[in-house]
Amino acid sequence: MKSDLWIEEKCDNIMGLKFKVEKTLFSGQSEFQSVDVVETKGHGKMLLNDGLVMLSERDEFVYHDMIAHLPLFVHPCPENVLIIGGGDGATARETFRHHDVKRCVMVEIDKMVVHACKEFIPSCSCELDNPKLDLIIGDGVKFAKETKEKFDVILIDSTDPIGPAQPLFGEEFYRDIHNCLNDNGIVVSQGESPWYQNKMQNKLMSIKSKLFDVVSVYNFSNLTYPGGLWSFTFASKGLHPIKDFKEEKVSKSGLKFKYYNESIHKAAFALPQFQKENVQEFVKG
Ligand code: SAM
């Protein structure tokens, strides 16, 4: 009999997303979470943490273009970048395409995610041995509190706010992030679903609006996350994501993208009315 294996991600116990699986490539339980890499029928390889889809090879470029290139093109000279989480390596991969970037520190709590992706998803992890990368296996919350380094751009590429990622959605963490940003620094964070996690999105926006001069939220469409529409939150000590965006930087860079372009950069900040009403009290700048 032919096997008919599907995985299902359940969202808030009210809906689920199913993917046809051809083969399990890796399955492990770390001290933080379960880590699975599967070969799917229609979405390439897929990484799941605690049964939640982190990425699929079919659409990961959308998330990673939008977390990395948008802030890296707003900042006039992003030399030092910090990534919190991001163990699959794809945010670092996109970061290193910017020639201004001299050094990137990535703090990922779970070495099992890094090892599984290095072995089974090289399309994402291909830059994890880049000599400009300082990969620290440790807690991003602790790192942000203790580091003396300052960064131009910080990318919070985290799982949902459960387990070790919970404090990454808290005020104390963002106070520390504010402290380790340079004067014109930018922080972009995985901002959850405007459909299903609007309370968490608002919480993140309200924390950022207490601490930063410019705060905003932008959207992208993601095939493999519940609800399809997903967000990043943007905050900075002064740089505005649209007013300080020099479009010509994109064409001058010579970089080619599959999702990001100058129009998407600006259009991503156009919010559907329900989301606009939810977040408007926290948008600043
Ligand atoms: N694109 C993904 C998404 O939003 O579904 C995120 C991908 S990346 C795999 C998220 C990473 O954040 C995980 O590997 C997880 O181990 C890491 N992480 C969670 N909490 C963390 C913490 N406190 N410090 C550092 N990394 C953390």
PDB file of C-alpha atoms and ligand atoms in Angstrom:
ATOM      1  CA  MET A   1       0.000   0.000   0.000  1.00  0.00           C
ATOM      2  CA  LYS A   2       1.332   3.486  -0.884  1.00  0.00           C
ATOM      3  CA  SER A   3       1.925   5.620   2.212  1.00  0.00           C
ATOM      4  CA  ASP A   4      -0.107   8.800   2.451  1.00  0.00           C
ATOM      5  CA  LEU A   5       1.737  10.917   4.996  1.00  0.00           C
ATOM      6  CA  TRP A   6       0.604  14.468   5.798  1.00  0.00           C
ATOM      7  CA  ILE A   7       1.666  16.887   8.491  1.00  0.00           C
ATOM      8  CA  GLU A   8      -0.739  19.360   9.965  1.00  0.00           C
ATOM      9  CA  GLU A   9       0.086  22.626  11.737  1.00  0.00           C
ATOM     10  CA  LYS A  10      -2.703  23.553  14.114  1.00  0.00           C
ATOM     11  CA  CYS A  11      -3.245  27.251  14.751  1.00  0.00           C
ATOM     12  CA  ASP A  12      -4.865  28.250  18.075  1.00  0.00           C
ATOM     13  CA  ASN A  13      -6.896  25.012  17.924  1.00  0.00           C
ATOM     14  CA  ILE A  14      -9.254  26.627  15.438  1.00  0.00           C
ATOM     15  CA  MET A  15      -7.710  25.816  12.054  1.00  0.00           C
ATOM     16  CA  GLY A  16      -4.976  23.742  10.513  1.00  0.00           C
ATOM     17  CA  LEU A  17      -2.691  23.729   7.486  1.00  0.00           C
ATOM     18  CA  LYS A  18      -1.763  20.384   5.935  1.00  0.00           C
ATOM     19  CA  PHE A  19       1.238  19.495   3.789  1.00  0.00           C
ATOM     20  CA  LYS A  20       1.921  16.250   1.965  1.00  0.00           C
ATOM     21  CA  VAL A  21       5.169  14.687   3.153  1.00  0.00           C
ATOM     22  CA  GLU A  22       7.364  12.424   1.026  1.00  0.00           C
ATOM     23  CA  LYS A  23      10.034  11.649   3.600  1.00  0.00           C
ATOM     24  CA  THR A  24      11.220  12.584   7.082  1.00  0.00           C
ATOM     25  CA  LEU A  25      14.847  13.694   6.871  1.00  0.00           C
ATOM     26  CA  PHE A  26      15.469  14.613  10.513  1.00  0.00           C
ATOM     27  CA  SER A  27      13.510  14.328  13.709  1.00  0.00           C
ATOM     28  CA  GLY A  28      14.900  15.301  17.103  1.00  0.00           C
ATOM     29  CA  GLN A  29      13.979  16.670  20.496  1.00  0.00           C
ATOM     30  CA  SER A  30      16.307  19.318  21.913  1.00  0.00           C
ATOM     31  CA  GLU A  31      16.122  20.778  25.402  1.00  0.00           C
ATOM     32  CA  PHE A  32      14.040  23.618  23.899  1.00  0.00           C
ATOM     33  CA  GLN A  33      11.749  22.136  21.261  1.00  0.00           C
ATOM     34  CA  SER A  34      11.141  19.365  18.744  1.00  0.00           C
ATOM     35  CA  VAL A  35      12.983  19.886  15.455  1.00  0.00           C
ATOM     36  CA  ASP A  36      11.863  18.208  12.233  1.00  0.00           C
ATOM     37  CA  VAL A  37      13.012  18.510   8.649  1.00  0.00           C
ATOM     38  CA  VAL A  38      10.754  16.848   6.082  1.00  0.00           C
ATOM     39  CA  GLU A  39      10.779  16.577   2.314  1.00  0.00           C
ATOM     40  CA  THR A  40       7.314  17.651   1.187  1.00  0.00           C
ATOM     41  CA  LYS A  41       5.593  16.934  -2.079  1.00  0.00           C
ATOM     42  CA  GLY A  42       4.866  20.511  -3.164  1.00  0.00           C
ATOM     43  CA  HIS A  43       6.905  22.818  -0.914  1.00  0.00           C
ATOM     44  CA  GLY A  44      10.426  21.410  -0.969  1.00  0.00           C
ATOM     45  CA  LYS A  45      12.122  20.801   2.349  1.00  0.00           C
ATOM     46  CA  MET A  46      10.353  22.142   5.384  1.00  0.00           C
ATOM     47  CA  LEU A  47      11.626  22.961   8.898  1.00  0.00           C
ATOM     48  CA  LEU A  48       9.233  22.601  11.829  1.00  0.00           C
ATOM     49  CA  ASN A  49       9.870  23.524  15.447  1.00  0.00           C
ATOM     50  CA  ASP A  50       7.356  22.068  17.913  1.00  0.00           C
ATOM     51  CA  GLY A  51       5.218  21.102  14.918  1.00  0.00           C
ATOM     52  CA  LEU A  52       5.001  24.697  13.641  1.00  0.00           C
ATOM     53  CA  VAL A  53       6.237  25.513  10.148  1.00  0.00           C
ATOM     54  CA  MET A  54       9.363  27.680  10.301  1.00  0.00           C
ATOM     55  CA  LEU A  55      10.056  27.682   6.593  1.00  0.00           C
ATOM     56  CA  SER A  56       9.548  25.830   3.358  1.00  0.00           C
ATOM     57  CA  GLU A  57      11.985  25.960   0.467  1.00  0.00           C
ATOM     58  CA  ARG A  58       9.147  26.984  -1.813  1.00  0.00           C
ATOM     59  CA  ASP A  59       8.382  30.323  -0.161  1.00  0.00           C
ATOM     60  CA  GLU A  60      11.126  31.079   2.393  1.00  0.00           C
ATOM     61  CA  PHE A  61      12.516  33.782   0.099  1.00  0.00           C
ATOM     62  CA  VAL A  62       9.534  36.015   0.885  1.00  0.00           C
ATOM     63  CA  TYR A  63      10.096  36.043   4.652  1.00  0.00           C
ATOM     64  CA  HIS A  64      13.873  36.355   4.356  1.00  0.00           C
ATOM     65  CA  ASP A  65      13.815  39.082   1.693  1.00  0.00           C
ATOM     66  CA  MET A  66      11.458  41.099   3.839  1.00  0.00           C
ATOM     67  CA  ILE A  67      13.138  40.675   7.220  1.00  0.00           C
ATOM     68  CA  ALA A  68      16.592  41.513   5.836  1.00  0.00           C
ATOM     69  CA  HIS A  69      16.517  43.738   2.757  1.00  0.00           C
ATOM     70  CA  LEU A  70      13.905  46.223   3.871  1.00  0.00           C
ATOM     71  CA  PRO A  71      15.863  47.510   6.920  1.00  0.00           C
ATOM     72  CA  LEU A  72      19.242  46.991   5.251  1.00  0.00           C
ATOM     73  CA  PHE A  73      18.210  49.297   2.408  1.00  0.00           C
ATOM     74  CA  VAL A  74      16.765  51.926   4.791  1.00  0.00           C
ATOM     75  CA  HIS A  75      19.968  52.146   6.850  1.00  0.00           C
ATOM     76  CA  PRO A  76      22.561  54.290   5.018  1.00  0.00           C
ATOM     77  CA  CYS A  77      25.491  52.042   5.989  1.00  0.00           C
ATOM     78  CA  PRO A  78      24.626  48.857   7.884  1.00  0.00           C
ATOM     79  CA  GLU A  79      28.042  47.528   8.915  1.00  0.00           C
ATOM     80  CA  ASN A  80      27.198  45.594  12.061  1.00  0.00           C
ATOM     81  CA  VAL A  81      24.137  43.373  12.123  1.00  0.00           C
ATOM     82  CA  LEU A  82      22.730  41.241  14.937  1.00  0.00           C
ATOM     83  CA  ILE A  83      20.336  38.369  14.284  1.00  0.00           C
ATOM     84  CA  ILE A  84      18.490  36.820  17.226  1.00  0.00           C
ATOM     85  CA  GLY A  85      17.189  33.319  16.386  1.00  0.00           C
ATOM     86  CA  GLY A  86      17.346  32.544  12.670  1.00  0.00           C
ATOM     87  CA  GLY A  87      19.040  29.156  13.180  1.00  0.00           C
ATOM     88  CA  ASP A  88      18.133  27.974   9.671  1.00  0.00           C
ATOM     89  CA  GLY A  89      20.620  30.534   8.327  1.00  0.00           C
ATOM     90  CA  ALA A  90      18.489  32.179   5.641  1.00  0.00           C
ATOM     91  CA  THR A  91      18.372  35.615   7.301  1.00  0.00           C
ATOM     92  CA  ALA A  92      22.179  35.560   7.542  1.00  0.00           C
ATOM     93  CA  ARG A  93      22.347  34.417   3.896  1.00  0.00           C
ATOM     94  CA  GLU A  94      20.373  37.493   2.774  1.00  0.00           C
ATOM     95  CA  THR A  95      22.255  39.825   5.144  1.00  0.00           C
ATOM     96  CA  PHE A  96      25.608  38.912   3.611  1.00  0.00           C
ATOM     97  CA  ARG A  97      24.423  39.924   0.149  1.00  0.00           C
ATOM     98  CA  HIS A  98      24.832  43.547   1.316  1.00  0.00           C
ATOM     99  CA  HIS A  99      28.413  44.622   0.786  1.00  0.00           C
ATOM    100  CA  ASP A 100      28.226  47.246   3.548  1.00  0.00           C
ATOM    101  CA  VAL A 101      27.846  44.462   6.112  1.00  0.00           C
ATOM    102  CA  LYS A 102      31.247  43.864   7.711  1.00  0.00           C
ATOM    103  CA  ARG A 103      30.158  41.676  10.582  1.00  0.00           C
ATOM    104  CA  CYS A 104      27.073  39.768  11.631  1.00  0.00           C
ATOM    105  CA  VAL A 105      26.504  38.231  15.040  1.00  0.00           C
ATOM    106  CA  MET A 106      23.803  35.573  15.166  1.00  0.00           C
ATOM    107  CA  VAL A 107      22.543  34.301  18.513  1.00  0.00           C
ATOM    108  CA  GLU A 108      20.506  31.114  18.177  1.00  0.00           C
ATOM    109  CA  ILE A 109      19.486  29.227  21.296  1.00  0.00           C
ATOM    110  CA  ASP A 110      19.168  25.760  19.772  1.00  0.00           C
ATOM    111  CA  LYS A 111      22.176  24.079  18.185  1.00  0.00           C
ATOM    112  CA  MET A 112      19.948  21.259  16.930  1.00  0.00           C
ATOM    113  CA  VAL A 113      18.192  23.694  14.544  1.00  0.00           C
ATOM    114  CA  VAL A 114      21.559  24.843  13.174  1.00  0.00           C
ATOM    115  CA  HIS A 115      22.891  21.294  12.766  1.00  0.00           C
ATOM    116  CA  ALA A 116      19.705  19.957  11.138  1.00  0.00           C
ATOM    117  CA  CYS A 117      19.603  22.863   8.657  1.00  0.00           C
ATOM    118  CA  LYS A 118      23.314  22.617   7.880  1.00  0.00           C
ATOM    119  CA  GLU A 119      22.873  18.976   7.018  1.00  0.00           C
ATOM    120  CA  PHE A 120      19.475  18.947   5.332  1.00  0.00           C
ATOM    121  CA  ILE A 121      18.633  22.484   4.116  1.00  0.00           C
ATOM    122  CA  PRO A 122      21.862  23.860   2.603  1.00  0.00           C
ATOM    123  CA  SER A 123      19.853  26.244   0.421  1.00  0.00           C
ATOM    124  CA  CYS A 124      19.161  28.195   3.645  1.00  0.00           C
ATOM    125  CA  SER A 125      22.226  27.429   5.758  1.00  0.00           C
ATOM    126  CA  CYS A 126      24.813  28.054   3.007  1.00  0.00           C
ATOM    127  CA  GLU A 127      26.305  31.185   4.636  1.00  0.00           C
ATOM    128  CA  LEU A 128      26.590  29.862   8.185  1.00  0.00           C
ATOM    129  CA  ASP A 129      30.335  29.333   7.706  1.00  0.00           C
ATOM    130  CA  ASN A 130      30.877  32.831   6.309  1.00  0.00           C
ATOM    131  CA  PRO A 131      33.977  34.251   8.062  1.00  0.00           C
ATOM    132  CA  LYS A 132      32.073  37.501   8.735  1.00  0.00           C
ATOM    133  CA  LEU A 133      29.539  35.564  10.838  1.00  0.00           C
ATOM    134  CA  ASP A 134      29.976  35.139  14.565  1.00  0.00           C
ATOM    135  CA  LEU A 135      27.508  32.364  15.411  1.00  0.00           C
ATOM    136  CA  ILE A 136      26.774  32.149  19.114  1.00  0.00           C
ATOM    137  CA  ILE A 137      24.722  29.268  20.449  1.00  0.00           C
ATOM    138  CA  GLY A 138      22.976  30.932  23.362  1.00  0.00           C
ATOM    139  CA  ASP A 139      19.964  32.845  24.588  1.00  0.00           C
ATOM    140  CA  GLY A 140      19.311  36.065  22.665  1.00  0.00           C
ATOM    141  CA  VAL A 141      17.697  37.601  25.757  1.00  0.00           C
ATOM    142  CA  LYS A 142      20.856  37.116  27.807  1.00  0.00           C
ATOM    143  CA  PHE A 143      23.073  38.284  24.924  1.00  0.00           C
ATOM    144  CA  ALA A 144      21.102  41.523  24.485  1.00  0.00           C
ATOM    145  CA  LYS A 145      21.368  42.243  28.222  1.00  0.00           C
ATOM    146  CA  GLU A 146      25.083  41.556  28.511  1.00  0.00           C
ATOM    147  CA  THR A 147      26.710  42.613  25.249  1.00  0.00           C
ATOM    148  CA  LYS A 148      28.790  45.778  25.085  1.00  0.00           C
ATOM    149  CA  GLU A 149      28.621  45.781  21.271  1.00  0.00           C
ATOM    150  CA  LYS A 150      26.486  48.200  19.281  1.00  0.00           C
ATOM    151  CA  PHE A 151      24.685  47.276  16.078  1.00  0.00           C
ATOM    152  CA  ASP A 152      23.267  49.206  13.126  1.00  0.00           C
ATOM    153  CA  VAL A 153      20.505  46.743  12.345  1.00  0.00           C
ATOM    154  CA  ILE A 154      19.002  44.048  14.586  1.00  0.00           C
ATOM    155  CA  LEU A 155      16.773  41.324  13.129  1.00  0.00           C
ATOM    156  CA  ILE A 156      14.635  39.312  15.542  1.00  0.00           C
ATOM    157  CA  ASP A 157      14.026  36.127  13.564  1.00  0.00           C
ATOM    158  CA  SER A 158      12.243  34.218  16.293  1.00  0.00           C
ATOM    159  CA  THR A 159       9.705  31.477  16.710  1.00  0.00           C
ATOM    160  CA  ASP A 160       6.250  32.285  18.071  1.00  0.00           C
ATOM    161  CA  PRO A 161       6.123  33.567  21.681  1.00  0.00           C
ATOM    162  CA  ILE A 162       6.290  30.189  23.372  1.00  0.00           C
ATOM    163  CA  GLY A 163       9.103  28.536  25.346  1.00  0.00           C
ATOM    164  CA  PRO A 164      12.458  30.307  25.024  1.00  0.00           C
ATOM    165  CA  ALA A 165      11.028  32.817  22.517  1.00  0.00           C
ATOM    166  CA  GLN A 166       8.491  34.204  25.010  1.00  0.00           C
ATOM    167  CA  PRO A 167      10.799  36.903  26.478  1.00  0.00           C
ATOM    168  CA  LEU A 168      11.667  37.992  22.922  1.00  0.00           C
ATOM    169  CA  PHE A 169       8.192  39.564  22.894  1.00  0.00           C
ATOM    170  CA  GLY A 170       8.670  41.442  26.196  1.00  0.00           C
ATOM    171  CA  GLU A 171       9.504  45.000  27.211  1.00  0.00           C
ATOM    172  CA  GLU A 172      12.679  44.203  29.126  1.00  0.00           C
ATOM    173  CA  PHE A 173      14.180  42.554  26.039  1.00  0.00           C
ATOM    174  CA  TYR A 174      13.396  45.581  23.876  1.00  0.00           C
ATOM    175  CA  ARG A 175      14.961  47.935  26.430  1.00  0.00           C
ATOM    176  CA  ASP A 176      18.146  45.905  26.051  1.00  0.00           C
ATOM    177  CA  ILE A 177      17.808  45.885  22.257  1.00  0.00           C
ATOM    178  CA  HIS A 178      17.421  49.690  22.330  1.00  0.00           C
ATOM    179  CA  ASN A 179      20.663  49.889  24.352  1.00  0.00           C
ATOM    180  CA  CYS A 180      22.650  47.808  21.898  1.00  0.00           C
ATOM    181  CA  LEU A 181      21.536  49.758  18.835  1.00  0.00           C
ATOM    182  CA  ASN A 182      23.651  52.558  17.413  1.00  0.00           C
ATOM    183  CA  ASP A 183      22.159  56.059  17.310  1.00  0.00           C
ATOM    184  CA  ASN A 184      20.541  55.540  13.912  1.00  0.00           C
ATOM    185  CA  GLY A 185      19.819  51.855  14.506  1.00  0.00           C
ATOM    186  CA  ILE A 186      16.858  49.830  13.264  1.00  0.00           C
ATOM    187  CA  VAL A 187      15.220  46.731  14.728  1.00  0.00           C
ATOM    188  CA  VAL A 188      12.855  44.526  12.724  1.00  0.00           C
ATOM    189  CA  SER A 189      11.016  41.660  14.409  1.00  0.00           C
ATOM    190  CA  GLN A 190       8.935  38.709  13.334  1.00  0.00           C
ATOM    191  CA  GLY A 191       5.569  40.308  14.015  1.00  0.00           C
ATOM    192  CA  GLU A 192       3.054  37.438  13.959  1.00  0.00           C
ATOM    193  CA  SER A 193      -0.249  37.181  12.090  1.00  0.00           C
ATOM    194  CA  PRO A 194      -2.579  40.182  11.814  1.00  0.00           C
ATOM    195  CA  TRP A 195      -5.453  37.677  11.536  1.00  0.00           C
ATOM    196  CA  TYR A 196      -4.763  35.254  14.352  1.00  0.00           C
ATOM    197  CA  GLN A 197      -2.286  36.976  16.687  1.00  0.00           C
ATOM    198  CA  ASN A 198      -3.382  40.594  16.524  1.00  0.00           C
ATOM    199  CA  LYS A 199      -3.130  40.934  20.336  1.00  0.00           C
ATOM    200  CA  MET A 200       0.499  39.820  20.259  1.00  0.00           C
ATOM    201  CA  GLN A 201       1.174  42.141  17.313  1.00  0.00           C
ATOM    202  CA  ASN A 202      -0.329  45.033  19.279  1.00  0.00           C
ATOM    203  CA  LYS A 203       1.723  44.142  22.354  1.00  0.00           C
ATOM    204  CA  LEU A 204       4.918  44.208  20.302  1.00  0.00           C
ATOM    205  CA  MET A 205       3.927  47.508  18.698  1.00  0.00           C
ATOM    206  CA  SER A 206       3.027  49.081  22.064  1.00  0.00           C
ATOM    207  CA  ILE A 207       6.382  48.045  23.580  1.00  0.00           C
ATOM    208  CA  LYS A 208       8.264  49.451  20.613  1.00  0.00           C
ATOM    209  CA  SER A 209       6.293  52.696  20.672  1.00  0.00           C
ATOM    210  CA  LYS A 210       7.304  53.301  24.322  1.00  0.00           C
ATOM    211  CA  LEU A 211      10.978  52.972  23.457  1.00  0.00           C
ATOM    212  CA  PHE A 212      11.567  54.076  19.858  1.00  0.00           C
ATOM    213  CA  ASP A 213      10.998  57.286  17.868  1.00  0.00           C
ATOM    214  CA  VAL A 214       9.799  55.556  14.711  1.00  0.00           C
ATOM    215  CA  VAL A 215       7.501  52.524  14.837  1.00  0.00           C
ATOM    216  CA  SER A 216       5.630  50.782  12.082  1.00  0.00           C
ATOM    217  CA  VAL A 217       4.391  47.418  10.857  1.00  0.00           C
ATOM    218  CA  TYR A 218       4.621  45.908   7.389  1.00  0.00           C
ATOM    219  CA  ASN A 219       3.118  42.854   5.756  1.00  0.00           C
ATOM    220  CA  PHE A 220       4.070  40.131   3.367  1.00  0.00           C
ATOM    221  CA  SER A 221       2.246  37.141   2.000  1.00  0.00           C
ATOM    222  CA  ASN A 222       3.409  33.733   3.120  1.00  0.00           C
ATOM    223  CA  LEU A 223       2.165  30.508   1.569  1.00  0.00           C
ATOM    224  CA  THR A 224       2.924  28.271   4.524  1.00  0.00           C
ATOM    225  CA  TYR A 225       1.945  30.322   7.595  1.00  0.00           C
ATOM    226  CA  PRO A 226      -1.641  30.235   8.901  1.00  0.00           C
ATOM    227  CA  GLY A 227      -3.745  32.992   7.363  1.00  0.00           C
ATOM    228  CA  GLY A 228      -1.283  33.727   4.550  1.00  0.00           C
ATOM    229  CA  LEU A 229      -0.780  37.360   5.571  1.00  0.00           C
ATOM    230  CA  TRP A 230       2.086  37.882   8.044  1.00  0.00           C
ATOM    231  CA  SER A 231       3.885  40.888   9.533  1.00  0.00           C
ATOM    232  CA  PHE A 232       7.190  42.313  10.627  1.00  0.00           C
ATOM    233  CA  THR A 233       7.352  45.200  13.078  1.00  0.00           C
ATOM    234  CA  PHE A 234       9.843  48.001  12.353  1.00  0.00           C
ATOM    235  CA  ALA A 235      11.317  50.363  14.949  1.00  0.00           C
ATOM    236  CA  SER A 236      14.209  52.773  14.838  1.00  0.00           C
ATOM    237  CA  LYS A 237      15.906  55.609  16.696  1.00  0.00           C
ATOM    238  CA  GLY A 238      15.106  58.000  13.838  1.00  0.00           C
ATOM    239  CA  LEU A 239      15.236  56.435  10.389  1.00  0.00           C
ATOM    240  CA  HIS A 240      11.845  56.227   8.693  1.00  0.00           C
ATOM    241  CA  PRO A 241      11.184  53.090   6.618  1.00  0.00           C
ATOM    242  CA  ILE A 242       9.746  55.041   3.663  1.00  0.00           C
ATOM    243  CA  LYS A 243      10.926  58.665   4.016  1.00  0.00           C
ATOM    244  CA  ASP A 244      14.534  57.554   4.506  1.00  0.00           C
ATOM    245  CA  PHE A 245      14.397  54.848   1.849  1.00  0.00           C
ATOM    246  CA  LYS A 246      16.590  55.838  -1.104  1.00  0.00           C
ATOM    247  CA  GLU A 247      15.103  53.759  -3.900  1.00  0.00           C
ATOM    248  CA  GLU A 248      18.153  54.116  -6.132  1.00  0.00           C
ATOM    249  CA  LYS A 249      20.184  52.140  -3.566  1.00  0.00           C
ATOM    250  CA  VAL A 250      18.317  49.012  -4.654  1.00  0.00           C
ATOM    251  CA  SER A 251      19.151  49.257  -8.368  1.00  0.00           C
ATOM    252  CA  LYS A 252      22.709  50.450  -7.609  1.00  0.00           C
ATOM    253  CA  SER A 253      23.280  47.386  -5.424  1.00  0.00           C
ATOM    254  CA  GLY A 254      22.893  45.151  -8.480  1.00  0.00           C
ATOM    255  CA  LEU A 255      21.128  42.601  -6.249  1.00  0.00           C
ATOM    256  CA  LYS A 256      18.272  40.568  -7.692  1.00  0.00           C
ATOM    257  CA  PHE A 257      15.403  39.346  -5.541  1.00  0.00           C
ATOM    258  CA  LYS A 258      12.448  37.005  -5.981  1.00  0.00           C
ATOM    259  CA  TYR A 259      10.020  38.975  -3.776  1.00  0.00           C
ATOM    260  CA  TYR A 260      11.533  42.274  -2.642  1.00  0.00           C
ATOM    261  CA  ASN A 261      11.685  45.328  -4.918  1.00  0.00           C
ATOM    262  CA  GLU A 262      11.324  49.094  -4.507  1.00  0.00           C
ATOM    263  CA  SER A 263       7.526  49.021  -4.925  1.00  0.00           C
ATOM    264  CA  ILE A 264       7.031  46.117  -2.523  1.00  0.00           C
ATOM    265  CA  HIS A 265       9.189  47.991   0.017  1.00  0.00           C
ATOM    266  CA  LYS A 266       6.736  50.901   0.087  1.00  0.00           C
ATOM    267  CA  ALA A 267       3.533  48.944  -0.509  1.00  0.00           C
ATOM    268  CA  ALA A 268       4.239  46.565   2.391  1.00  0.00           C
ATOM    269  CA  PHE A 269       3.372  49.425   4.783  1.00  0.00           C
ATOM    270  CA  ALA A 270      -0.136  49.808   3.301  1.00  0.00           C
ATOM    271  CA  LEU A 271      -2.256  47.983   5.869  1.00  0.00           C
ATOM    272  CA  PRO A 272      -5.748  46.531   5.502  1.00  0.00           C
ATOM    273  CA  GLN A 273      -8.244  48.686   7.409  1.00  0.00           C
ATOM    274  CA  PHE A 274      -8.858  46.198  10.269  1.00  0.00           C
ATOM    275  CA  GLN A 275      -5.125  45.978  10.989  1.00  0.00           C
ATOM    276  CA  LYS A 276      -4.628  49.726  10.587  1.00  0.00           C
ATOM    277  CA  GLU A 277      -7.297  50.381  13.217  1.00  0.00           C
ATOM    278  CA  ASN A 278      -5.703  47.817  15.546  1.00  0.00           C
ATOM    279  CA  VAL A 279      -2.209  49.252  15.439  1.00  0.00           C
ATOM    280  CA  GLN A 280      -2.686  52.953  14.632  1.00  0.00           C
ATOM    281  CA  GLU A 281      -2.217  54.186  18.220  1.00  0.00           C
ATOM    282  CA  PHE A 282       1.291  52.673  18.221  1.00  0.00           C
ATOM    283  CA  VAL A 283       2.531  53.811  14.795  1.00  0.00           C
ATOM    284  CA  LYS A 284       5.072  56.633  15.198  1.00  0.00           C
ATOM    285  CA  GLY A 285       7.206  58.839  12.990  1.00  0.00           C
TER     286      GLY A 285
HETATM  287  N1  SAM B   1      10.967  32.086  10.101  1.00  0.00           N
HETATM  288  C1  SAM B   1      10.611  31.513  11.325  1.00  0.00           C
HETATM  289  C2  SAM B   1       9.211  31.732  11.771  1.00  0.00           C
HETATM  290  O1  SAM B   1       8.833  32.863  12.102  1.00  0.00           O
HETATM  291  O2  SAM B   1       8.459  30.777  11.812  1.00  0.00           O
HETATM  292  C3  SAM B   1      11.624  31.691  12.406  1.00  0.00           C
HETATM  293  C4  SAM B   1      12.745  30.801  12.072  1.00  0.00           C
HETATM  294  S1  SAM B   1      14.059  30.527  13.105  1.00  0.00           S
HETATM  295  C5  SAM B   1      14.124  28.796  12.925  1.00  0.00           C
HETATM  296  C6  SAM B   1      13.513  30.816  14.752  1.00  0.00           C
HETATM  297  C7  SAM B   1      14.579  30.425  15.769  1.00  0.00           C
HETATM  298  O3  SAM B   1      14.457  31.214  16.939  1.00  0.00           O
HETATM  299  C8  SAM B   1      14.488  28.972  16.235  1.00  0.00           C
HETATM  300  O4  SAM B   1      15.539  28.217  15.684  1.00  0.00           O
HETATM  301  C9  SAM B   1      14.578  29.066  17.763  1.00  0.00           C
HETATM  302  O5  SAM B   1      15.407  28.081  18.345  1.00  0.00           O
HETATM  303  C10 SAM B   1      15.151  30.469  17.941  1.00  0.00           C
HETATM  304  N2  SAM B   1      14.913  31.048  19.273  1.00  0.00           N
HETATM  305  C11 SAM B   1      13.789  30.976  20.027  1.00  0.00           C
HETATM  306  N3  SAM B   1      13.977  31.605  21.204  1.00  0.00           N
HETATM  307  C12 SAM B   1      15.245  32.104  21.184  1.00  0.00           C
HETATM  308  C13 SAM B   1      16.029  32.845  22.108  1.00  0.00           C
HETATM  309  N4  SAM B   1      15.549  33.212  23.322  1.00  0.00           N
HETATM  310  N5  SAM B   1      17.295  33.186  21.762  1.00  0.00           N
HETATM  311  C14 SAM B   1      17.813  32.825  20.562  1.00  0.00           C
HETATM  312  N6  SAM B   1      17.123  32.100  19.649  1.00  0.00           N
HETATM  313  C15 SAM B   1      15.852  31.750  19.942  1.00  0.00           C
END
